[in-house]
PDB file of C-alpha atoms in Angstrom:
ATOM      1  CA  SER V   1      92.951 106.759 196.498  1.00  0.00           C
ATOM      2  CA  ARG V   2      92.352 104.387 199.274  1.00  0.00           C
ATOM      3  CA  GLY V   3      96.345 104.289 200.101  1.00  0.00           C
ATOM      4  CA  LYS V   4      96.129 107.915 200.535  1.00  0.00           C
ATOM      5  CA  VAL V   5      93.280 107.860 202.933  1.00  0.00           C
ATOM      6  CA  ARG V   6      94.819 105.108 205.199  1.00  0.00           C
ATOM      7  CA  GLU V   7      97.830 107.188 204.992  1.00  0.00           C
ATOM      8  CA  LYS V   8      96.426 110.309 205.954  1.00  0.00           C
ATOM      9  CA  ALA V   9      94.480 108.383 208.868  1.00  0.00           C
ATOM     10  CA  SER V  10      97.539 106.871 210.046  1.00  0.00           C
ATOM     11  CA  ASN V  11      99.387 110.129 210.504  1.00  0.00           C
ATOM     12  CA  ASP V  12      96.068 111.941 211.979  1.00  0.00           C
ATOM     13  CA  PRO V  13      97.176 113.336 215.417  1.00  0.00           C
ATOM     14  CA  ARG V  14      94.004 112.590 216.997  1.00  0.00           C
ATOM     15  CA  THR V  15      94.321 109.000 215.771  1.00  0.00           C
ATOM     16  CA  ILE V  16      97.808 108.675 216.967  1.00  0.00           C
ATOM     17  CA  ALA V  17      96.902 110.292 220.370  1.00  0.00           C
ATOM     18  CA  MET V  18      93.692 107.669 220.893  1.00  0.00           C
ATOM     19  CA  ALA V  19      96.105 104.764 220.046  1.00  0.00           C
ATOM     20  CA  THR V  20      98.329 106.138 222.554  1.00  0.00           C
ATOM     21  CA  ARG V  21      95.608 106.459 225.256  1.00  0.00           C
ATOM     22  CA  TRP V  22      94.475 102.655 224.431  1.00  0.00           C
ATOM     23  CA  SER V  23      98.114 101.443 224.819  1.00  0.00           C
ATOM     24  CA  ARG V  24      98.631 103.025 228.195  1.00  0.00           C
ATOM     25  CA  ALA V  25      95.084 101.759 229.307  1.00  0.00           C
ATOM     26  CA  VAL V  26      95.970  98.378 228.372  1.00  0.00           C
ATOM     27  CA  SER V  27      99.326  98.481 229.893  1.00  0.00           C
ATOM     28  CA  ALA V  28      97.861  99.622 233.195  1.00  0.00           C
ATOM     29  CA  ALA V  29      95.066  96.842 233.113  1.00  0.00           C
ATOM     30  CA  ALA V  30      97.943  94.462 232.469  1.00  0.00           C
ATOM     31  CA  LEU V  31      99.965  95.701 235.661  1.00  0.00           C
ATOM     32  CA  ALA V  32      96.908  95.787 237.632  1.00  0.00           C
ATOM     33  CA  CYS V  33      96.147  92.076 236.964  1.00  0.00           C
ATOM     34  CA  ALA V  34      99.724  91.557 237.675  1.00  0.00           C
ATOM     35  CA  LEU V  35      99.699  92.902 241.085  1.00  0.00           C
ATOM     36  CA  VAL V  36      96.533  91.581 242.066  1.00  0.00           C
ATOM     37  CA  LEU V  37      97.755  87.974 241.087  1.00  0.00           C
ATOM     38  CA  ALA V  38     101.019  88.576 242.986  1.00  0.00           C
ATOM     39  CA  SER V  39      99.261  89.504 246.109  1.00  0.00           C
ATOM     40  CA  LEU V  40      96.997  86.233 246.287  1.00  0.00           C
ATOM     41  CA  PRO V  41      98.151  84.557 249.635  1.00  0.00           C
ATOM     42  CA  SER V  42      99.287  81.355 249.695  1.00  0.00           C
ATOM     43  CA  GLY V  43      97.400  79.119 252.373  1.00  0.00           C
ATOM     44  CA  ALA V  44      95.491  76.126 252.819  1.00  0.00           C
ATOM     45  CA  ALA V  45      91.809  75.194 253.053  1.00  0.00           C
ATOM     46  CA  LEU V  46      91.332  71.542 254.155  1.00  0.00           C
ATOM     47  CA  LYS V  47      88.707  69.358 255.241  1.00  0.00           C
ATOM     48  CA  VAL V  48      89.781  65.905 256.527  1.00  0.00           C
ATOM     49  CA  GLU V  49      88.465  63.030 258.591  1.00  0.00           C
ATOM     50  CA  ILE V  50      90.720  62.231 261.505  1.00  0.00           C
ATOM     51  CA  GLY V  51      89.918  58.518 262.898  1.00  0.00           C
ATOM     52  CA  GLN V  52      89.433  57.633 266.495  1.00  0.00           C
ATOM     53  CA  SER V  53      91.848  59.063 268.847  1.00  0.00           C
ATOM     54  CA  GLY V  54      93.924  59.831 265.585  1.00  0.00           C
ATOM     55  CA  LYS V  55      96.273  62.726 264.724  1.00  0.00           C
ATOM     56  CA  GLU V  56      96.849  64.687 261.105  1.00  0.00           C
ATOM     57  CA  CYS V  57      99.928  67.093 260.526  1.00  0.00           C
ATOM     58  CA  PHE V  58      99.840  70.114 258.110  1.00  0.00           C
ATOM     59  CA  VAL V  59     103.134  72.108 256.969  1.00  0.00           C
ATOM     60  CA  GLU V  60     103.185  75.776 256.638  1.00  0.00           C
ATOM     61  CA  HIS V  61     106.210  77.407 255.516  1.00  0.00           C
ATOM     62  CA  ALA V  62     107.231  80.852 256.690  1.00  0.00           C
ATOM     63  CA  SER V  63     109.649  82.766 254.292  1.00  0.00           C
ATOM     64  CA  ASN V  64     110.779  84.977 256.696  1.00  0.00           C
ATOM     65  CA  GLU V  65     111.230  85.527 260.449  1.00  0.00           C
ATOM     66  CA  ALA V  66     108.171  87.145 261.977  1.00  0.00           C
ATOM     67  CA  ASP V  67     105.769  85.880 259.185  1.00  0.00           C
ATOM     68  CA  THR V  68     102.479  85.910 260.463  1.00  0.00           C
ATOM     69  CA  PHE V  69     100.312  82.513 260.538  1.00  0.00           C
ATOM     70  CA  THR V  70      96.514  83.287 260.200  1.00  0.00           C
ATOM     71  CA  GLY V  71      93.659  80.714 260.161  1.00  0.00           C
ATOM     72  CA  SER V  72      90.989  78.718 262.056  1.00  0.00           C
ATOM     73  CA  PHE V  73      89.673  75.294 262.380  1.00  0.00           C
ATOM     74  CA  MET V  74      86.497  73.821 263.183  1.00  0.00           C
ATOM     75  CA  ARG V  75      84.894  70.571 263.574  1.00  0.00           C
ATOM     76  CA  VAL V  76      82.404  69.946 261.169  1.00  0.00           C
ATOM     77  CA  TYR V  77      79.268  67.766 261.478  1.00  0.00           C
ATOM     78  CA  SER V  78      78.500  66.072 258.382  1.00  0.00           C
ATOM     79  CA  GLY V  79      75.088  64.686 258.615  1.00  0.00           C
ATOM     80  CA  GLU V  80      75.326  64.345 262.432  1.00  0.00           C
ATOM     81  CA  LYS V  81      73.680  66.356 265.110  1.00  0.00           C
ATOM     82  CA  ALA V  82      75.789  68.998 266.901  1.00  0.00           C
ATOM     83  CA  PRO V  83      76.129  67.636 270.445  1.00  0.00           C
ATOM     84  CA  ARG V  84      75.582  69.394 273.668  1.00  0.00           C
ATOM     85  CA  GLY V  85      78.533  69.881 276.217  1.00  0.00           C
ATOM     86  CA  ASN V  86      80.776  72.370 278.033  1.00  0.00           C
ATOM     87  CA  LYS V  87      83.841  73.872 276.916  1.00  0.00           C
ATOM     88  CA  TRP V  88      86.080  70.626 277.875  1.00  0.00           C
ATOM     89  CA  ASP V  89      83.905  68.669 275.203  1.00  0.00           C
ATOM     90  CA  GLY V  90      85.912  69.965 272.187  1.00  0.00           C
ATOM     91  CA  ALA V  91      87.540  67.279 269.804  1.00  0.00           C
ATOM     92  CA  PHE V  92      90.744  68.806 268.900  1.00  0.00           C
ATOM     93  CA  ASP V  93      94.205  69.596 270.418  1.00  0.00           C
ATOM     94  CA  LEU V  94      96.374  71.475 268.423  1.00  0.00           C
ATOM     95  CA  ASN V  95     100.421  71.842 268.712  1.00  0.00           C
ATOM     96  CA  VAL V  96     102.348  73.940 266.440  1.00  0.00           C
ATOM     97  CA  ARG V  97     106.260  73.275 266.117  1.00  0.00           C
ATOM     98  CA  ASP V  98     108.826  75.153 264.371  1.00  0.00           C
ATOM     99  CA  PRO V  99     111.713  74.073 262.562  1.00  0.00           C
ATOM    100  CA  SER V 100     113.672  73.285 265.399  1.00  0.00           C
ATOM    101  CA  ARG V 101     110.674  71.311 266.823  1.00  0.00           C
ATOM    102  CA  LYS V 102     109.887  73.401 269.715  1.00  0.00           C
ATOM    103  CA  ILE V 103     106.408  74.098 270.375  1.00  0.00           C
ATOM    104  CA  VAL V 104     105.335  77.463 269.669  1.00  0.00           C
ATOM    105  CA  TYR V 105     101.510  77.466 269.830  1.00  0.00           C
ATOM    106  CA  THR V 106      99.140  75.072 271.429  1.00  0.00           C
ATOM    107  CA  VAL V 107      95.311  74.671 271.960  1.00  0.00           C
ATOM    108  CA  ARG V 108      93.373  72.367 274.214  1.00  0.00           C
ATOM    109  CA  HIS V 109      89.994  70.697 273.777  1.00  0.00           C
ATOM    110  CA  LYS V 110      88.300  73.003 271.071  1.00  0.00           C
ATOM    111  CA  ASN V 111      85.716  72.260 268.619  1.00  0.00           C
ATOM    112  CA  GLU V 112      86.404  75.779 266.713  1.00  0.00           C
ATOM    113  CA  HIS V 113      89.315  78.175 267.067  1.00  0.00           C
ATOM    114  CA  ARG V 114      90.775  81.157 265.420  1.00  0.00           C
ATOM    115  CA  PHE V 115      94.709  81.646 265.808  1.00  0.00           C
ATOM    116  CA  GLU V 116      97.273  84.340 264.677  1.00  0.00           C
ATOM    117  CA  PHE V 117     100.697  84.418 265.595  1.00  0.00           C
ATOM    118  CA  ALA V 118     104.202  85.320 264.523  1.00  0.00           C
ATOM    119  CA  ALA V 119     107.041  82.743 263.348  1.00  0.00           C
ATOM    120  CA  GLU V 120     109.922  83.057 265.720  1.00  0.00           C
ATOM    121  CA  GLN V 121     112.028  81.600 262.822  1.00  0.00           C
ATOM    122  CA  ALA V 122     111.950  81.058 259.225  1.00  0.00           C
ATOM    123  CA  GLY V 123     111.148  77.597 257.858  1.00  0.00           C
ATOM    124  CA  ASP V 124     108.560  74.838 257.960  1.00  0.00           C
ATOM    125  CA  HIS V 125     106.095  74.951 260.730  1.00  0.00           C
ATOM    126  CA  GLU V 126     104.136  71.545 261.608  1.00  0.00           C
ATOM    127  CA  PHE V 127     100.227  72.159 262.689  1.00  0.00           C
ATOM    128  CA  CYS V 128      99.550  68.661 264.505  1.00  0.00           C
ATOM    129  CA  PHE V 129      95.804  68.261 265.131  1.00  0.00           C
ATOM    130  CA  SER V 130      94.692  65.188 267.648  1.00  0.00           C
ATOM    131  CA  ASN V 131      91.418  63.939 267.857  1.00  0.00           C
ATOM    132  CA  ILE V 132      90.579  63.201 271.558  1.00  0.00           C
ATOM    133  CA  LYS V 133      87.197  61.615 270.921  1.00  0.00           C
ATOM    134  CA  LYS V 134      86.664  57.953 270.691  1.00  0.00           C
ATOM    135  CA  VAL V 135      84.936  58.481 267.620  1.00  0.00           C
ATOM    136  CA  PRO V 136      85.900  59.769 264.061  1.00  0.00           C
ATOM    137  CA  VAL V 137      85.595  63.606 263.563  1.00  0.00           C
ATOM    138  CA  THR V 138      85.827  65.859 260.574  1.00  0.00           C
ATOM    139  CA  LEU V 139      88.201  68.643 260.695  1.00  0.00           C
ATOM    140  CA  PHE V 140      87.943  72.016 258.597  1.00  0.00           C
ATOM    141  CA  TYR V 141      91.453  73.776 258.536  1.00  0.00           C
ATOM    142  CA  ASN V 142      92.195  77.013 256.925  1.00  0.00           C
ATOM    143  CA  ALA V 143      95.294  78.789 257.206  1.00  0.00           C
ATOM    144  CA  VAL V 144      97.588  81.780 255.485  1.00  0.00           C
ATOM    145  CA  VAL V 145     101.050  82.877 255.752  1.00  0.00           C
ATOM    146  CA  GLY V 146     102.094  86.410 255.129  1.00  0.00           C
ATOM    147  CA  HIS V 147     104.073  89.423 256.380  1.00  0.00           C
ATOM    148  CA  HIS V 148     102.994  92.949 256.885  1.00  0.00           C
ATOM    149  CA  TYR V 149     105.383  95.890 256.834  1.00  0.00           C
ATOM    150  CA  ALA V 150     104.567  98.463 259.050  1.00  0.00           C
ATOM    151  CA  HIS V 151     105.117 101.904 256.929  1.00  0.00           C
ATOM    152  CA  ASP V 152     107.359 103.676 259.623  1.00  0.00           C
ATOM    153  CA  ALA V 153     109.515 100.411 259.784  1.00  0.00           C
ATOM    154  CA  ALA V 154     110.111  99.300 256.350  1.00  0.00           C
ATOM    155  CA  THR V 155     113.331 101.243 254.529  1.00  0.00           C
ATOM    156  CA  THR V 156     114.810 100.945 251.229  1.00  0.00           C
ATOM    157  CA  ALA V 157     117.586  99.064 252.868  1.00  0.00           C
ATOM    158  CA  HIS V 158     115.326  96.009 253.697  1.00  0.00           C
ATOM    159  CA  VAL V 159     112.726  96.004 251.074  1.00  0.00           C
ATOM    160  CA  SER V 160     111.223  98.241 248.243  1.00  0.00           C
ATOM    161  CA  ASP V 161     107.998 100.090 248.503  1.00  0.00           C
ATOM    162  CA  LEU V 162     106.402  97.994 245.748  1.00  0.00           C
ATOM    163  CA  GLU V 163     107.516  94.775 247.483  1.00  0.00           C
ATOM    164  CA  ALA V 164     106.454  96.019 251.151  1.00  0.00           C
ATOM    165  CA  ALA V 165     102.950  97.026 249.807  1.00  0.00           C
ATOM    166  CA  LEU V 166     102.300  93.759 247.991  1.00  0.00           C
ATOM    167  CA  SER V 167     103.550  91.735 250.688  1.00  0.00           C
ATOM    168  CA  SER V 168     101.010  93.767 253.378  1.00  0.00           C
ATOM    169  CA  LEU V 169      98.218  93.250 250.597  1.00  0.00           C
ATOM    170  CA  LYS V 170      98.932  89.702 250.631  1.00  0.00           C
ATOM    171  CA  GLN V 171      98.783  89.570 254.534  1.00  0.00           C
ATOM    172  CA  VAL V 172      95.670  91.666 254.678  1.00  0.00           C
ATOM    173  CA  SER V 173      93.840  89.668 251.971  1.00  0.00           C
ATOM    174  CA  GLY V 174      95.017  86.381 253.234  1.00  0.00           C
ATOM    175  CA  GLN V 175      93.290  87.649 256.600  1.00  0.00           C
ATOM    176  CA  VAL V 176      89.930  88.533 255.180  1.00  0.00           C
ATOM    177  CA  ARG V 177      89.553  85.203 253.242  1.00  0.00           C
ATOM    178  CA  VAL V 178      90.543  83.375 256.467  1.00  0.00           C
ATOM    179  CA  GLU V 179      88.104  85.095 258.393  1.00  0.00           C
ATOM    180  CA  VAL V 180      85.483  84.904 255.741  1.00  0.00           C
ATOM    181  CA  THR V 181      85.913  81.043 255.201  1.00  0.00           C
ATOM    182  CA  TYR V 182      85.692  81.057 259.118  1.00  0.00           C
ATOM    183  CA  GLN V 183      82.323  82.652 259.402  1.00  0.00           C
ATOM    184  CA  LYS V 184      80.950  80.548 256.479  1.00  0.00           C
ATOM    185  CA  GLN V 185      81.837  77.286 258.352  1.00  0.00           C
ATOM    186  CA  ARG V 186      80.652  78.488 261.691  1.00  0.00           C
ATOM    187  CA  GLU V 187      77.453  79.596 260.471  1.00  0.00           C
ATOM    188  CA  THR V 188      77.084  76.350 258.943  1.00  0.00           C
ATOM    189  CA  ALA V 189      77.528  74.554 262.269  1.00  0.00           C
ATOM    190  CA  HIS V 190      75.192  77.076 264.244  1.00  0.00           C
ATOM    191  CA  ARG V 191      72.512  76.610 261.758  1.00  0.00           C
ATOM    192  CA  LYS V 192      72.768  72.820 262.318  1.00  0.00           C
ATOM    193  CA  THR V 193      72.822  73.357 266.250  1.00  0.00           C
ATOM    194  CA  THR V 194      69.703  75.729 265.878  1.00  0.00           C
ATOM    195  CA  GLU V 195      67.884  73.164 263.817  1.00  0.00           C
ATOM    196  CA  THR V 196      68.569  70.514 266.632  1.00  0.00           C
ATOM    197  CA  ILE V 197      67.360  72.732 269.379  1.00  0.00           C
ATOM    198  CA  ASN V 198      64.457  73.544 267.318  1.00  0.00           C
ATOM    199  CA  GLY V 199      63.532  69.877 266.820  1.00  0.00           C
ATOM    200  CA  ARG V 200      63.924  69.171 270.535  1.00  0.00           C
ATOM    201  CA  VAL V 201      61.931  72.111 271.410  1.00  0.00           C
ATOM    202  CA  PHE V 202      59.289  70.804 268.981  1.00  0.00           C
ATOM    203  CA  GLY V 203      59.404  67.211 270.589  1.00  0.00           C
ATOM    204  CA  TYR V 204      59.000  68.749 274.167  1.00  0.00           C
ATOM    205  CA  SER V 205      56.410  70.692 273.088  1.00  0.00           C
ATOM    206  CA  LEU V 206      54.337  67.566 271.914  1.00  0.00           C
ATOM    207  CA  LEU V 207      55.372  65.549 274.902  1.00  0.00           C
ATOM    208  CA  GLU V 208      53.914  68.517 277.191  1.00  0.00           C
ATOM    209  CA  ALA V 209      50.678  68.899 275.087  1.00  0.00           C
ATOM    210  CA  ALA V 210      50.153  65.015 275.027  1.00  0.00           C
ATOM    211  CA  ALA V 211      50.862  65.090 278.958  1.00  0.00           C
ATOM    212  CA  LEU V 212      48.192  68.186 279.488  1.00  0.00           C
ATOM    213  CA  VAL V 213      45.690  66.156 277.093  1.00  0.00           C
ATOM    214  CA  GLY V 214      46.012  63.000 279.312  1.00  0.00           C
ATOM    215  CA  THR V 215      45.760  64.808 282.507  1.00  0.00           C
ATOM    216  CA  ALA V 216      42.638  66.590 281.406  1.00  0.00           C
ATOM    217  CA  LEU V 217      41.097  63.159 280.317  1.00  0.00           C
ATOM    218  CA  PHE V 218      42.248  61.541 283.543  1.00  0.00           C
ATOM    219  CA  GLN V 219      40.606  64.219 285.537  1.00  0.00           C
ATOM    220  CA  ALA V 220      37.348  64.462 283.648  1.00  0.00           C
ATOM    221  CA  ASN V 221      37.207  60.724 284.025  1.00  0.00           C
ATOM    222  CA  TYR V 222      37.738  60.605 287.786  1.00  0.00           C
ATOM    223  CA  VAL V 223      35.293  63.372 288.366  1.00  0.00           C
ATOM    224  CA  LYS V 224      32.486  61.537 286.379  1.00  0.00           C
ATOM    225  CA  ARG V 225      33.353  58.300 288.314  1.00  0.00           C
ATOM    226  CA  LEU V 226      33.206  60.235 291.501  1.00  0.00           C
ATOM    227  CA  PHE V 227      29.897  61.781 290.585  1.00  0.00           C
ATOM    228  CA  THR V 228      28.522  58.380 289.649  1.00  0.00           C
ATOM    229  CA  GLN V 229      29.516  56.623 292.582  1.00  0.00           C
ATOM    230  CA  LYS V 230      27.898  59.313 294.523  1.00  0.00           C
ATOM    231  CA  GLY V 231      24.505  58.956 292.693  1.00  0.00           C
ATOM    232  CA  LYS V 232      24.486  55.245 293.108  1.00  0.00           C
ATOM    233  CA  GLY V 233      25.137  55.578 297.021  1.00  0.00           C
ATOM    234  CA  ARG V 234      21.815  58.174 297.016  1.00  0.00           C
ATOM    235  CA  MET V 235      19.634  55.672 294.953  1.00  0.00           C
ATOM    236  CA  GLY V 236      20.920  52.901 297.479  1.00  0.00           C
ATOM    237  CA  VAL V 237      19.979  55.010 300.686  1.00  0.00           C
ATOM    238  CA  MET V 238      16.469  55.930 299.095  1.00  0.00           C
ATOM    239  CA  GLY V 239      15.512  52.220 298.426  1.00  0.00           C
ATOM    240  CA  VAL V 240      16.331  51.312 302.179  1.00  0.00           C
TER     241      VAL V 240
END
Protein backbone atom coordinates (compact mmCIF):
# COMPACT_ATOMS: atom_id res chain seq x y z
CA SER A 1 0.00 0.00 0.00
CA ARG A 2 2.87 2.34 0.78
CA GLY A 3 4.35 1.67 -2.65
CA LYS A 4 1.06 2.60 -4.28
CA VAL A 5 0.90 5.84 -2.28
CA ARG A 6 4.44 6.77 -3.32
CA GLU A 7 3.72 5.93 -6.95
CA LYS A 8 0.56 8.04 -6.83
CA ALA A 9 2.40 10.98 -5.26
CA SER A 10 5.17 10.80 -7.84
CA ASN A 11 2.63 10.88 -10.65
CA ASP A 12 0.65 13.74 -9.10
CA PRO A 13 0.67 16.76 -11.50
CA ARG A 14 0.86 19.20 -8.58
CA THR A 15 3.95 17.45 -7.22
CA ILE A 16 5.58 17.49 -10.64
CA ALA A 17 4.81 21.21 -11.08
CA MET A 18 6.22 22.07 -7.63
CA ALA A 19 9.40 20.10 -8.35
CA THR A 20 9.77 21.91 -11.66
CA ARG A 21 9.38 25.33 -9.99
CA TRP A 22 11.97 24.44 -7.35
CA SER A 23 14.39 23.25 -10.04
CA ARG A 24 14.00 26.50 -11.96
CA ALA A 25 14.45 28.57 -8.79
CA VAL A 26 17.65 26.72 -7.87
CA SER A 27 18.99 27.14 -11.41
CA ALA A 28 18.20 30.87 -11.37
CA ALA A 29 19.91 31.30 -7.98
CA ALA A 30 22.99 29.43 -9.18
CA LEU A 31 23.14 31.58 -12.33
CA ALA A 32 22.79 34.78 -10.25
CA CYS A 33 25.60 33.69 -7.93
CA ALA A 34 27.80 32.90 -10.92
CA LEU A 35 27.12 36.32 -12.45
CA VAL A 36 27.91 38.10 -9.16
CA LEU A 37 31.16 36.19 -8.72
CA ALA A 38 32.13 36.86 -12.32
CA SER A 39 31.44 40.56 -11.90
CA LEU A 40 33.72 41.00 -8.89
CA PRO A 41 36.50 43.39 -9.95
CA SER A 42 40.16 42.60 -9.94
CA GLY A 43 42.25 45.13 -8.12
CA ALA A 44 44.51 45.91 -5.20
CA ALA A 45 44.08 47.42 -1.77
CA LEU A 46 47.43 47.71 -0.05
CA LYS A 47 48.97 49.48 2.89
CA VAL A 48 52.76 49.73 2.82
CA GLU A 49 55.41 51.80 4.54
CA ILE A 50 57.83 53.63 2.25
CA GLY A 51 61.18 54.52 3.74
CA GLN A 52 62.89 57.87 3.73
CA SER A 53 63.22 59.04 0.11
CA GLY A 54 62.14 55.53 -0.88
CA LYS A 55 60.13 54.18 -3.79
CA GLU A 56 57.47 51.46 -4.16
CA CYS A 57 56.01 50.18 -7.42
CA PHE A 58 52.88 48.13 -8.16
CA VAL A 59 51.82 46.49 -11.41
CA GLU A 60 48.25 46.65 -12.73
CA HIS A 61 47.30 44.72 -15.88
CA ALA A 62 45.03 46.09 -18.59
CA SER A 63 43.56 43.25 -20.62
CA ASN A 64 42.41 45.52 -23.42
CA GLU A 65 43.17 48.91 -24.86
CA ALA A 66 40.97 51.62 -23.29
CA ASP A 67 40.56 49.68 -20.04
CA THR A 68 39.99 52.12 -17.19
CA PHE A 69 42.26 52.38 -14.15
CA THR A 70 40.28 53.68 -11.18
CA GLY A 71 41.72 54.11 -7.72
CA SER A 72 43.09 56.31 -4.99
CA PHE A 73 45.99 56.66 -2.60
CA MET A 74 46.38 58.34 0.76
CA ARG A 75 48.99 58.96 3.41
CA VAL A 76 48.08 57.08 6.58
CA TYR A 77 49.12 58.52 9.92
CA SER A 78 49.68 55.48 12.13
CA GLY A 79 49.63 56.85 15.65
CA GLU A 80 51.09 60.19 14.58
CA LYS A 81 49.39 63.53 14.34
CA ALA A 82 48.58 64.90 10.92
CA PRO A 83 50.88 67.89 10.38
CA ARG A 84 49.72 71.24 9.15
CA GLY A 85 50.99 72.49 5.83
CA ASN A 86 50.20 73.88 2.42
CA LYS A 87 49.39 72.02 -0.78
CA TRP A 88 53.10 71.50 -1.55
CA ASP A 89 53.70 69.53 1.64
CA GLY A 90 52.41 66.27 0.17
CA ALA A 91 54.46 63.12 0.73
CA PHE A 92 54.08 61.28 -2.59
CA ASP A 93 54.90 61.60 -6.25
CA LEU A 94 53.14 59.12 -8.56
CA ASN A 95 54.32 58.09 -12.02
CA VAL A 96 52.45 55.52 -14.13
CA ARG A 97 54.28 53.86 -17.03
CA ASP A 98 52.67 51.77 -19.78
CA PRO A 99 54.23 48.61 -21.27
CA SER A 100 56.43 50.76 -23.53
CA ARG A 101 57.77 52.61 -20.42
CA LYS A 102 56.02 55.82 -21.43
CA ILE A 103 54.67 57.94 -18.56
CA VAL A 104 50.90 58.11 -19.06
CA TYR A 105 49.87 59.61 -15.70
CA THR A 106 51.69 61.65 -13.10
CA VAL A 107 50.89 63.43 -9.81
CA ARG A 108 53.19 65.55 -7.68
CA HIS A 109 53.28 66.44 -3.96
CA LYS A 110 50.08 64.75 -2.81
CA ASN A 111 49.02 63.22 0.50
CA GLU A 112 45.78 61.93 -1.02
CA HIS A 113 44.49 61.68 -4.55
CA ARG A 114 41.87 59.91 -6.68
CA PHE A 115 42.69 58.92 -10.23
CA GLU A 116 40.86 57.56 -13.26
CA PHE A 117 42.33 57.23 -16.73
CA ALA A 118 42.13 54.93 -19.73
CA ALA A 119 44.94 52.67 -20.87
CA GLU A 120 46.40 53.63 -24.22
CA GLN A 121 47.52 50.05 -24.79
CA ALA A 122 46.98 46.64 -23.24
CA GLY A 123 49.54 45.13 -20.89
CA ASP A 124 51.19 45.70 -17.53
CA HIS A 125 51.21 49.26 -16.17
CA GLU A 126 53.65 50.21 -13.43
CA PHE A 127 52.44 52.52 -10.65
CA CYS A 128 55.46 53.95 -8.80
CA PHE A 129 55.13 56.02 -5.61
CA SER A 130 58.09 58.07 -4.41
CA ASN A 131 58.36 59.30 -0.83
CA ILE A 132 59.67 62.85 -1.02
CA LYS A 133 59.79 63.24 2.76
CA LYS A 134 62.85 62.72 4.92
CA VAL A 135 60.93 60.37 7.21
CA PRO A 136 59.21 57.02 6.54
CA VAL A 137 55.54 57.37 5.58
CA THR A 138 52.69 54.85 5.25
CA LEU A 139 50.83 54.62 1.94
CA PHE A 140 47.33 53.24 1.41
CA TYR A 141 46.79 52.31 -2.23
CA ASN A 142 43.61 51.02 -3.83
CA ALA A 143 42.98 50.38 -7.53
CA VAL A 144 40.75 48.46 -9.91
CA VAL A 145 40.96 47.79 -13.64
CA GLY A 146 37.89 47.37 -15.82
CA HIS A 147 36.20 48.19 -19.08
CA HIS A 148 32.85 49.91 -19.60
CA TYR A 149 30.99 49.26 -22.84
CA ALA A 150 28.64 51.95 -24.08
CA HIS A 151 25.31 50.46 -25.11
CA ASP A 152 25.35 52.32 -28.39
CA ALA A 153 28.94 51.26 -29.16
CA ALA A 154 29.04 47.55 -28.31
CA THR A 155 27.96 45.25 -31.14
CA THR A 156 27.76 41.48 -31.58
CA ALA A 157 30.78 41.73 -33.83
CA HIS A 158 32.93 42.75 -30.85
CA VAL A 159 31.41 41.22 -27.76
CA SER A 160 28.28 39.42 -26.68
CA ASP A 161 25.59 41.29 -24.79
CA LEU A 162 26.15 39.22 -21.64
CA GLU A 163 29.91 39.76 -21.66
CA ALA A 164 29.45 43.50 -22.21
CA ALA A 165 26.96 43.70 -19.33
CA LEU A 166 29.26 41.75 -16.98
CA SER A 167 32.26 43.86 -17.93
CA SER A 168 30.34 47.09 -17.34
CA LEU A 169 29.05 45.78 -14.02
CA LYS A 170 32.59 44.82 -13.05
CA GLN A 171 33.86 48.32 -13.81
CA VAL A 172 31.02 50.09 -11.98
CA SER A 173 31.24 47.85 -8.90
CA GLY A 174 35.00 48.39 -8.83
CA GLN A 175 34.55 52.13 -8.92
CA VAL A 176 32.05 51.93 -6.06
CA ARG A 177 34.42 49.81 -3.97
CA VAL A 178 37.32 52.17 -4.61
CA GLU A 179 35.20 55.19 -3.68
CA VAL A 180 33.93 53.57 -0.47
CA THR A 181 37.44 52.54 0.58
CA TYR A 182 38.80 55.99 -0.22
CA GLN A 183 36.08 57.73 1.78
CA LYS A 184 36.70 55.45 4.78
CA GLN A 185 40.41 56.21 4.77
CA ARG A 186 39.73 59.91 4.23
CA GLU A 187 37.27 59.97 7.14
CA THR A 188 39.90 58.34 9.39
CA ALA A 189 42.55 60.87 8.36
CA HIS A 190 40.20 63.82 8.82
CA ARG A 191 39.08 62.51 12.21
CA LYS A 192 42.70 62.44 13.37
CA THR A 193 43.17 65.97 12.03
CA THR A 194 40.05 67.12 13.91
CA GLU A 195 41.26 65.50 17.12
CA THR A 196 44.62 67.22 16.70
CA ILE A 197 42.97 70.61 16.13
CA ASN A 198 40.65 70.10 19.12
CA GLY A 199 43.66 69.28 21.30
CA ARG A 200 45.46 72.42 20.17
CA VAL A 201 42.38 74.58 20.74
CA PHE A 202 41.98 73.11 24.23
CA GLY A 203 45.64 73.80 25.01
CA TYR A 204 45.42 77.37 23.71
CA SER A 205 42.24 77.89 25.78
CA LEU A 206 44.00 76.72 28.94
CA LEU A 207 46.96 78.96 28.18
CA GLU A 208 44.64 81.93 27.57
CA ALA A 209 42.73 81.26 30.80
CA ALA A 210 45.99 81.03 32.76
CA ALA A 211 47.16 84.31 31.21
CA LEU A 212 43.89 86.06 32.13
CA VAL A 213 44.03 84.77 35.72
CA GLY A 214 47.68 85.80 36.00
CA THR A 215 46.92 89.26 34.62
CA ALA A 216 43.99 89.70 37.03
CA LEU A 217 46.11 88.66 40.03
CA PHE A 218 48.90 91.00 38.95
CA GLN A 219 46.50 93.93 38.55
CA ALA A 220 44.85 93.26 41.92
CA ASN A 221 48.24 93.06 43.66
CA TYR A 222 49.45 96.18 41.89
CA VAL A 223 46.37 98.18 42.90
CA LYS A 224 46.67 96.91 46.49
CA ARG A 225 50.31 97.98 46.69
CA LEU A 226 49.45 101.36 45.16
CA PHE A 227 46.79 102.06 47.79
CA THR A 228 49.11 100.79 50.55
CA GLN A 229 51.87 103.17 49.45
CA LYS A 230 49.41 106.09 49.32
CA GLY A 231 48.17 105.22 52.84
CA LYS A 232 51.69 105.18 54.18
CA GLY A 233 52.41 108.54 52.54
CA ARG A 234 49.38 110.16 54.19
CA MET A 235 50.30 108.78 57.59
CA GLY A 236 53.78 110.25 57.21
CA VAL A 237 52.40 113.69 56.34
CA MET A 238 50.03 113.68 59.31
CA GLY A 239 52.89 112.71 61.66
CA VAL A 240 54.97 115.62 60.53
